[in-house]
Amino acid sequence: MRGLVFKSTGLWYEVFVKEEEKVYHSRLAGRLKLYKSELTNPVAVGDYVSLEKENETQAIIVEIEKRKNYIVRQSPKNKHQLHLLAANIDLAVLITTLREPMFKQGFIDRFLMTTEPQDIPVLIIFNKSDLYNEQDLKEYDLLSKIYKSIGYKVRLVSCESEDGIQELELDLQNKVSLISGQSGVGKSSLINLLIPEAMKKTNEISDFSGKGTHTTTFAEMLELNSNSYIIDSPGIKTLSFNNLEIMDVAHNFREFFTLSEACKFGRNCTHRDEPECRIKQGLDDGSVYFFRYQNYLNILEEIESQNYWERKKEY
Ligand SMILES: Nc1nc2c(ncn2[C@@H]2O[C@H](COP(=O)(O)OP(=O)(O)OP(=O)(O)O)[C@@H](O)[C@H]2O)c(=O)[nH]1
Ligand SMILES: [Mg+2]
Ligand SMILES: [Zn+2]
């Protein structure tokens, strides 16, 4: 049987088998468990798998189909491991807000480090527009200008007033979209607006934090309509890049990569102290945004400050 993993709780996977219109509560075959792997979990939401039926409700995952793409993140628990967040997605939706929680300046660019290597289209959403003052709206204008000019889609919405939600819904048609973002930005609120039936369920399965909010703890795929799916995911606390090298970062800043053709050292230029660097020229002539360059330098600095031997050590 072939099935689609739509929910993963670590040990168990909920797998939907289309021919039977049925969900199997599934475990991984022992040989698929990855010992000493750098991945914390071998199967993710969005994966297509082969199942062996155990009984009417349970099955064993015996094979994982080749993925079109996937998103990994450094595991929050072990920095030497990568957490596989989702597979086979058509759009990565990053929800941010300029208000509550406070906007982290480098966060968008850090997030893009997880989607760029796989060329996954990204939609950046600024939520909670109902709370923005004039200053915030100006900041939004600047940020949307920056990211649109680089080739990302940007939207201003409010889950409270529902401004921009209809347009956003159109962006999600006929796709599998992964919704991510820091905790509290409104991922679940958005999903509850788009899929009202999801609300009751979310409240049942989420941890109750005691502050009147529900925190999503597992990734889960939900049906928007017959050909559109969205994946809710747990809030991102921090994004670190133990797994990246300096050149990976340089190549994953989209506009830097394009322009680096004109750097003296071409694709090997780190755009810092090299002579005749097109990116640094761009800072002067306005073709490169300082905001992006600054975030770029911050990521490089973080990677370099990690102890080299610790990074290379066997685990
Ligand atoms: N004012 C305002 N509040 C919002 C908006 N969207 C969400 N909120 C509130 O923000 C809080 C957090 O929303 P959630 O949807 O739970 O956030 P989340 O991103 O799913 O958080 P995690 O599951 O912890 O990652 C809730 O109290 C929401 O009511 C909005 O557009 N405007
Ligand atoms: Mg949530
Ligand atoms: Zn350069």
Short mmCIF file of C-alpha atoms and ligand atoms in Angstrom, two decimals:
data_model
loop_
_atom_site.label_atom_id
_atom_site.label_comp_id
_atom_site.label_asym_id
_atom_site.label_seq_id
_atom_site.Cartn_x
_atom_site.Cartn_y
_atom_site.Cartn_z
CA MET A 1 0.00 0.00 0.00
CA ARG A 2 1.15 3.52 -0.78
CA GLY A 3 0.37 6.26 1.69
CA LEU A 4 1.00 9.89 2.55
CA VAL A 5 2.36 10.78 5.97
CA PHE A 6 0.21 13.62 7.28
CA LYS A 7 1.20 13.63 10.91
CA SER A 8 4.24 12.58 12.86
CA THR A 9 4.60 12.45 16.60
CA GLY A 10 8.08 11.02 16.75
CA LEU A 11 7.40 7.33 17.22
CA TRP A 12 4.12 7.10 15.37
CA TYR A 13 3.09 8.30 11.95
CA GLU A 14 -0.44 8.85 10.68
CA VAL A 15 -0.51 7.68 7.08
CA PHE A 16 -3.36 8.26 4.65
CA VAL A 17 -3.99 5.54 2.07
CA LYS A 18 -5.97 7.01 -0.80
CA GLU A 19 -7.38 3.83 -2.35
CA GLU A 20 -8.90 2.84 0.98
CA GLU A 21 -9.76 6.41 2.07
CA LYS A 22 -8.31 5.35 5.37
CA VAL A 23 -5.70 6.35 7.92
CA TYR A 24 -3.18 3.87 9.30
CA HIS A 25 -1.46 4.41 12.60
CA SER A 26 2.05 3.40 11.55
CA ARG A 27 5.46 2.61 12.93
CA LEU A 28 8.79 2.49 11.16
CA ALA A 29 10.34 -0.81 10.16
CA GLY A 30 13.45 -1.36 12.28
CA ARG A 31 15.77 -1.25 9.32
CA LEU A 32 14.59 2.26 8.43
CA LYS A 33 15.53 3.65 11.81
CA LEU A 34 18.71 5.52 11.30
CA TYR A 35 21.41 4.75 13.78
CA LYS A 36 24.21 7.29 14.05
CA SER A 37 22.50 9.30 11.36
CA GLU A 38 22.64 13.05 11.40
CA LEU A 39 18.88 13.09 10.96
CA THR A 40 16.82 12.83 14.13
CA ASN A 41 13.85 11.40 12.21
CA PRO A 42 13.92 9.49 8.93
CA VAL A 43 10.30 10.20 7.92
CA ALA A 44 8.49 13.53 7.82
CA VAL A 45 5.06 14.92 7.10
CA GLY A 46 4.65 15.04 3.33
CA ASP A 47 6.57 11.83 2.73
CA TYR A 48 5.10 9.13 0.50
CA VAL A 49 5.72 5.69 1.97
CA SER A 50 5.01 2.01 1.35
CA LEU A 51 3.03 0.29 4.07
CA GLU A 52 2.63 -3.28 5.23
CA LYS A 53 -0.69 -3.75 6.90
CA GLU A 54 -0.62 -5.20 10.43
CA ASN A 55 -4.33 -5.02 11.12
CA GLU A 56 -7.32 -2.83 10.28
CA THR A 57 -5.84 0.26 11.91
CA GLN A 58 -2.11 -0.29 12.12
CA ALA A 59 0.69 -0.68 9.60
CA ILE A 60 4.45 -0.65 9.26
CA ILE A 61 6.33 1.78 7.04
CA VAL A 62 8.69 -0.38 4.99
CA GLU A 63 9.90 2.11 2.41
CA ILE A 64 10.24 5.87 1.97
CA GLU A 65 9.84 7.23 -1.55
CA LYS A 66 12.41 9.57 -3.02
CA ARG A 67 11.62 13.16 -2.09
CA LYS A 68 11.11 16.07 -4.47
CA ASN A 69 12.51 18.30 -1.71
CA TYR A 70 12.59 18.59 2.06
CA ILE A 71 13.25 21.06 4.83
CA VAL A 72 15.72 20.32 7.60
CA ARG A 73 16.64 22.32 10.63
CA GLN A 74 19.35 21.96 13.20
CA SER A 75 17.78 19.99 16.02
CA PRO A 76 16.98 22.19 18.99
CA LYS A 77 18.03 19.34 21.28
CA ASN A 78 21.31 18.29 19.67
CA LYS A 79 23.26 20.72 17.53
CA HIS A 80 25.00 17.91 15.66
CA GLN A 81 21.72 16.57 14.41
CA LEU A 82 19.29 17.72 11.78
CA HIS A 83 15.56 17.57 12.20
CA LEU A 84 13.58 16.71 9.08
CA LEU A 85 10.58 19.01 9.21
CA ALA A 86 8.60 18.32 6.04
CA ALA A 87 8.98 16.74 2.63
CA ASN A 88 7.61 17.32 -0.87
CA ILE A 89 6.38 20.86 -0.42
CA ASP A 90 5.47 23.36 -3.14
CA LEU A 91 5.53 26.51 -1.06
CA ALA A 92 7.17 27.54 2.21
CA VAL A 93 5.09 30.15 3.99
CA LEU A 94 7.00 32.08 6.62
CA ILE A 95 4.76 33.93 9.01
CA THR A 96 6.28 36.86 10.83
CA THR A 97 4.89 39.88 12.57
CA LEU A 98 6.29 43.28 13.47
CA ARG A 99 4.30 43.11 16.72
CA GLU A 100 3.95 40.48 19.44
CA PRO A 101 6.33 38.68 19.45
CA MET A 102 8.91 41.35 18.64
CA PHE A 103 10.37 41.15 15.14
CA LYS A 104 13.84 39.61 15.00
CA GLN A 105 15.82 41.39 12.33
CA GLY A 106 17.76 38.44 10.96
CA PHE A 107 15.03 35.86 11.19
CA ILE A 108 13.69 35.98 7.63
CA ASP A 109 17.17 35.61 6.14
CA ARG A 110 17.94 32.74 8.46
CA PHE A 111 14.75 31.00 7.45
CA LEU A 112 15.68 31.40 3.79
CA MET A 113 18.83 29.36 4.48
CA THR A 114 16.53 26.34 4.92
CA THR A 115 14.56 26.83 1.67
CA GLU A 116 17.13 28.22 -0.79
CA PRO A 117 19.29 25.06 -1.07
CA GLN A 118 16.21 23.26 -2.42
CA ASP A 119 14.85 26.18 -4.47
CA ILE A 120 11.55 26.06 -2.62
CA PRO A 121 9.32 29.07 -3.43
CA VAL A 122 8.76 31.27 -0.37
CA LEU A 123 5.90 33.49 0.67
CA ILE A 124 6.66 35.87 3.52
CA ILE A 125 3.62 36.94 5.51
CA PHE A 126 3.52 39.86 7.91
CA ASN A 127 0.63 39.04 10.23
CA LYS A 128 -1.20 41.08 12.88
CA SER A 129 -1.45 44.16 10.65
CA ASP A 130 -4.33 45.27 12.89
CA LEU A 131 -1.71 46.08 15.55
CA TYR A 132 0.66 48.07 13.31
CA ASN A 133 1.14 51.80 13.84
CA GLU A 134 2.43 54.19 11.21
CA GLN A 135 6.04 53.38 12.04
CA ASP A 136 5.38 49.64 11.68
CA LEU A 137 3.68 50.17 8.33
CA LYS A 138 6.72 52.09 7.11
CA GLU A 139 8.94 49.23 8.23
CA TYR A 140 6.67 46.80 6.43
CA ASP A 141 6.92 48.87 3.23
CA LEU A 142 10.71 48.74 3.37
CA LEU A 143 10.92 45.02 4.16
CA SER A 144 8.39 44.08 1.49
CA LYS A 145 10.29 46.18 -1.04
CA ILE A 146 13.54 44.40 -0.16
CA TYR A 147 12.16 40.88 -0.37
CA LYS A 148 10.01 41.47 -3.44
CA SER A 149 13.01 42.88 -5.27
CA ILE A 150 14.95 39.68 -4.54
CA GLY A 151 12.10 37.55 -5.86
CA TYR A 152 10.07 36.47 -2.86
CA LYS A 153 6.36 36.96 -2.48
CA VAL A 154 5.25 39.15 0.44
CA ARG A 155 1.85 39.74 2.00
CA LEU A 156 0.44 41.86 4.79
CA VAL A 157 -2.45 40.17 6.61
CA SER A 158 -4.37 40.10 9.85
CA CYS A 159 -5.98 37.00 11.26
CA GLU A 160 -7.91 39.32 13.57
CA SER A 161 -9.51 41.67 11.00
CA GLU A 162 -9.09 39.09 8.21
CA ASP A 163 -7.49 41.72 5.97
CA GLY A 164 -5.53 40.07 3.17
CA ILE A 165 -6.73 36.57 4.02
CA GLN A 166 -8.71 36.01 0.81
CA GLU A 167 -5.75 36.93 -1.37
CA LEU A 168 -3.53 34.71 0.72
CA GLU A 169 -5.92 31.81 0.29
CA LEU A 170 -5.50 32.10 -3.48
CA ASP A 171 -1.72 31.76 -3.05
CA LEU A 172 -2.26 28.38 -1.41
CA GLN A 173 -4.40 26.76 -4.12
CA ASN A 174 -3.26 23.49 -5.70
CA LYS A 175 -0.19 23.20 -3.53
CA VAL A 176 1.27 21.65 -0.43
CA SER A 177 2.28 24.62 1.70
CA LEU A 178 4.38 24.47 4.84
CA ILE A 179 3.48 27.13 7.38
CA SER A 180 6.34 28.06 9.70
CA GLY A 181 7.45 30.89 11.92
CA GLN A 182 8.36 31.79 15.47
CA SER A 183 6.04 30.78 18.24
CA GLY A 184 3.11 33.13 18.65
CA VAL A 185 3.14 34.75 15.20
CA GLY A 186 -0.26 33.27 14.32
CA LYS A 187 0.36 30.07 12.37
CA SER A 188 -2.47 28.16 14.01
CA SER A 189 -4.74 31.23 13.96
CA LEU A 190 -4.29 31.41 10.19
CA ILE A 191 -4.95 27.72 9.73
CA ASN A 192 -8.05 27.92 11.89
CA LEU A 193 -9.33 30.77 9.73
CA LEU A 194 -8.69 28.85 6.52
CA ILE A 195 -9.94 25.51 7.84
CA PRO A 196 -12.48 26.13 10.61
CA GLU A 197 -12.86 22.37 11.23
CA ALA A 198 -9.18 22.29 12.20
CA MET A 199 -9.82 24.49 15.22
CA LYS A 200 -11.49 21.98 17.47
CA LYS A 201 -8.89 19.41 16.61
CA THR A 202 -5.99 21.77 17.24
CA ASN A 203 -7.29 22.55 20.68
CA GLU A 204 -7.49 18.87 21.49
CA ILE A 205 -4.05 17.87 20.32
CA SER A 206 -2.00 20.91 21.31
CA ASP A 207 -0.29 21.49 24.60
CA PHE A 208 -2.09 23.96 26.74
CA SER A 209 0.56 26.41 27.85
CA GLY A 210 -1.53 27.78 30.69
CA LYS A 211 -1.51 31.30 29.26
CA GLY A 212 -4.67 30.78 27.30
CA THR A 213 -2.74 29.80 24.20
CA HIS A 214 -2.23 26.51 22.45
CA THR A 215 1.24 25.67 21.30
CA THR A 216 1.61 23.37 18.33
CA THR A 217 4.00 20.54 19.16
CA PHE A 218 3.96 18.38 16.02
CA ALA A 219 3.84 19.06 12.32
CA GLU A 220 0.54 18.11 10.74
CA MET A 221 -0.86 18.29 7.23
CA LEU A 222 -4.43 19.52 6.81
CA GLU A 223 -6.65 19.60 3.75
CA LEU A 224 -7.63 23.04 2.49
CA ASN A 225 -9.52 21.58 -0.45
CA SER A 226 -9.21 18.52 -2.64
CA ASN A 227 -5.93 19.60 -4.21
CA SER A 228 -4.51 21.98 -1.58
CA TYR A 229 -2.86 21.08 1.69
CA ILE A 230 -1.25 23.07 4.45
CA ILE A 231 1.19 21.87 7.06
CA ASP A 232 1.07 23.46 10.50
CA SER A 233 4.38 23.20 12.32
CA PRO A 234 5.72 23.93 15.79
CA GLY A 235 7.07 27.43 16.42
CA ILE A 236 10.73 27.97 15.64
CA LYS A 237 12.70 29.04 18.70
CA THR A 238 16.09 29.62 17.12
CA LEU A 239 17.62 28.85 13.75
CA SER A 240 21.27 27.82 13.92
CA PHE A 241 23.46 26.50 11.16
CA ASN A 242 25.96 24.05 12.48
CA ASN A 243 25.47 22.18 9.21
CA LEU A 244 26.43 25.04 6.88
CA GLU A 245 29.78 26.22 5.55
CA ILE A 246 30.63 29.82 4.68
CA MET A 247 30.18 29.28 0.94
CA ASP A 248 26.78 27.66 1.49
CA VAL A 249 25.58 30.88 3.07
CA ALA A 250 27.07 33.00 0.28
CA HIS A 251 25.33 30.87 -2.34
CA ASN A 252 22.01 30.86 -0.51
CA PHE A 253 21.68 34.62 -0.50
CA ARG A 254 19.94 34.61 -3.85
CA GLU A 255 20.89 38.05 -5.16
CA PHE A 256 24.48 37.68 -3.91
CA PHE A 257 24.80 34.45 -5.84
CA THR A 258 23.56 36.08 -9.03
CA LEU A 259 25.82 39.10 -8.66
CA SER A 260 28.87 37.09 -7.58
CA GLU A 261 29.46 36.21 -11.21
CA ALA A 262 30.96 39.69 -11.43
CA CYS A 263 33.13 39.37 -8.31
CA LYS A 264 36.84 38.98 -9.02
CA PHE A 265 36.77 35.64 -7.20
CA GLY A 266 33.40 34.72 -8.64
CA ARG A 267 31.47 32.01 -6.80
CA ASN A 268 34.35 31.68 -4.31
CA CYS A 269 34.05 35.24 -3.07
CA THR A 270 32.83 35.56 0.52
CA HIS A 271 32.10 39.26 -0.13
CA ARG A 272 34.09 40.44 2.85
CA ASP A 273 37.70 41.47 2.30
CA GLU A 274 38.16 40.34 -1.28
CA PRO A 275 39.10 42.96 -3.89
CA GLU A 276 36.69 43.89 -6.69
CA CYS A 277 33.65 42.42 -4.98
CA ARG A 278 30.41 43.09 -6.81
CA ILE A 279 28.35 42.77 -3.61
CA LYS A 280 30.37 45.43 -1.83
CA GLN A 281 30.11 47.67 -4.88
CA GLY A 282 26.39 47.01 -4.74
CA LEU A 283 26.23 48.40 -1.21
CA ASP A 284 27.59 51.67 -2.60
CA ASP A 285 25.52 51.87 -5.76
CA GLY A 286 22.32 50.70 -4.06
CA SER A 287 21.89 47.39 -5.90
CA VAL A 288 22.47 45.43 -2.66
CA TYR A 289 20.51 46.12 0.51
CA PHE A 290 22.63 46.75 3.59
CA PHE A 291 19.96 45.00 5.66
CA ARG A 292 20.62 41.75 3.82
CA TYR A 293 24.39 42.19 3.90
CA GLN A 294 24.37 42.78 7.63
CA ASN A 295 22.31 39.64 8.26
CA TYR A 296 24.66 37.75 5.97
CA LEU A 297 27.72 38.84 7.96
CA ASN A 298 25.99 37.87 11.21
CA ILE A 299 25.38 34.33 9.98
CA LEU A 300 28.98 33.99 8.78
CA GLU A 301 30.26 35.24 12.10
CA GLU A 302 28.14 32.72 13.96
CA ILE A 303 29.36 29.84 11.83
CA GLU A 304 32.97 30.87 12.23
CA SER A 305 32.76 31.30 15.96
CA GLN A 306 31.67 27.71 16.40
CA ASN A 307 34.68 25.69 17.35
CA TYR A 308 36.04 24.06 14.21
CA TRP A 309 36.99 20.79 15.87
CA GLU A 310 33.72 20.55 17.60
CA ARG A 311 31.94 20.94 14.30
CA LYS A 312 34.00 18.20 12.66
CA LYS A 313 33.96 15.79 15.59
CA GLU A 314 32.36 12.40 15.05
CA TYR A 315 29.21 11.85 17.02
N1 LIG B 1 -4.07 41.14 17.18
C1 LIG B 1 -3.84 40.00 16.53
N2 LIG B 1 -3.59 38.86 17.22
C2 LIG B 1 -3.36 37.73 16.53
C3 LIG B 1 -3.39 37.70 15.11
N3 LIG B 1 -3.11 36.43 14.71
C4 LIG B 1 -2.91 35.70 15.84
N4 LIG B 1 -3.05 36.47 16.94
C5 LIG B 1 -2.91 36.06 18.34
O1 LIG B 1 -1.56 35.64 18.58
C6 LIG B 1 -1.49 34.58 19.54
C7 LIG B 1 -0.69 33.41 19.02
O2 LIG B 1 -1.33 32.84 17.90
P1 LIG B 1 -1.14 31.31 17.44
O3 LIG B 1 -1.94 31.17 16.20
O4 LIG B 1 -1.39 30.38 18.54
O5 LIG B 1 0.42 31.31 17.13
P2 LIG B 1 1.32 30.09 16.56
O6 LIG B 1 2.21 30.70 15.56
O7 LIG B 1 0.47 28.95 16.13
O8 LIG B 1 2.18 29.70 17.87
P3 LIG B 1 2.90 28.27 18.19
O9 LIG B 1 1.92 27.18 17.98
O10 LIG B 1 3.33 28.44 19.61
O11 LIG B 1 4.08 28.17 17.29
C8 LIG B 1 -2.95 34.22 19.83
O12 LIG B 1 -3.32 34.82 21.06
C9 LIG B 1 -3.72 34.81 18.67
O13 LIG B 1 -5.03 35.15 19.02
C10 LIG B 1 -3.68 38.93 14.41
O14 LIG B 1 -3.72 39.01 13.17
N5 LIG B 1 -3.89 40.03 15.17
MG MG B 2 0.46 26.91 16.65
ZN ZN B 3 32.10 39.24 -3.74
#
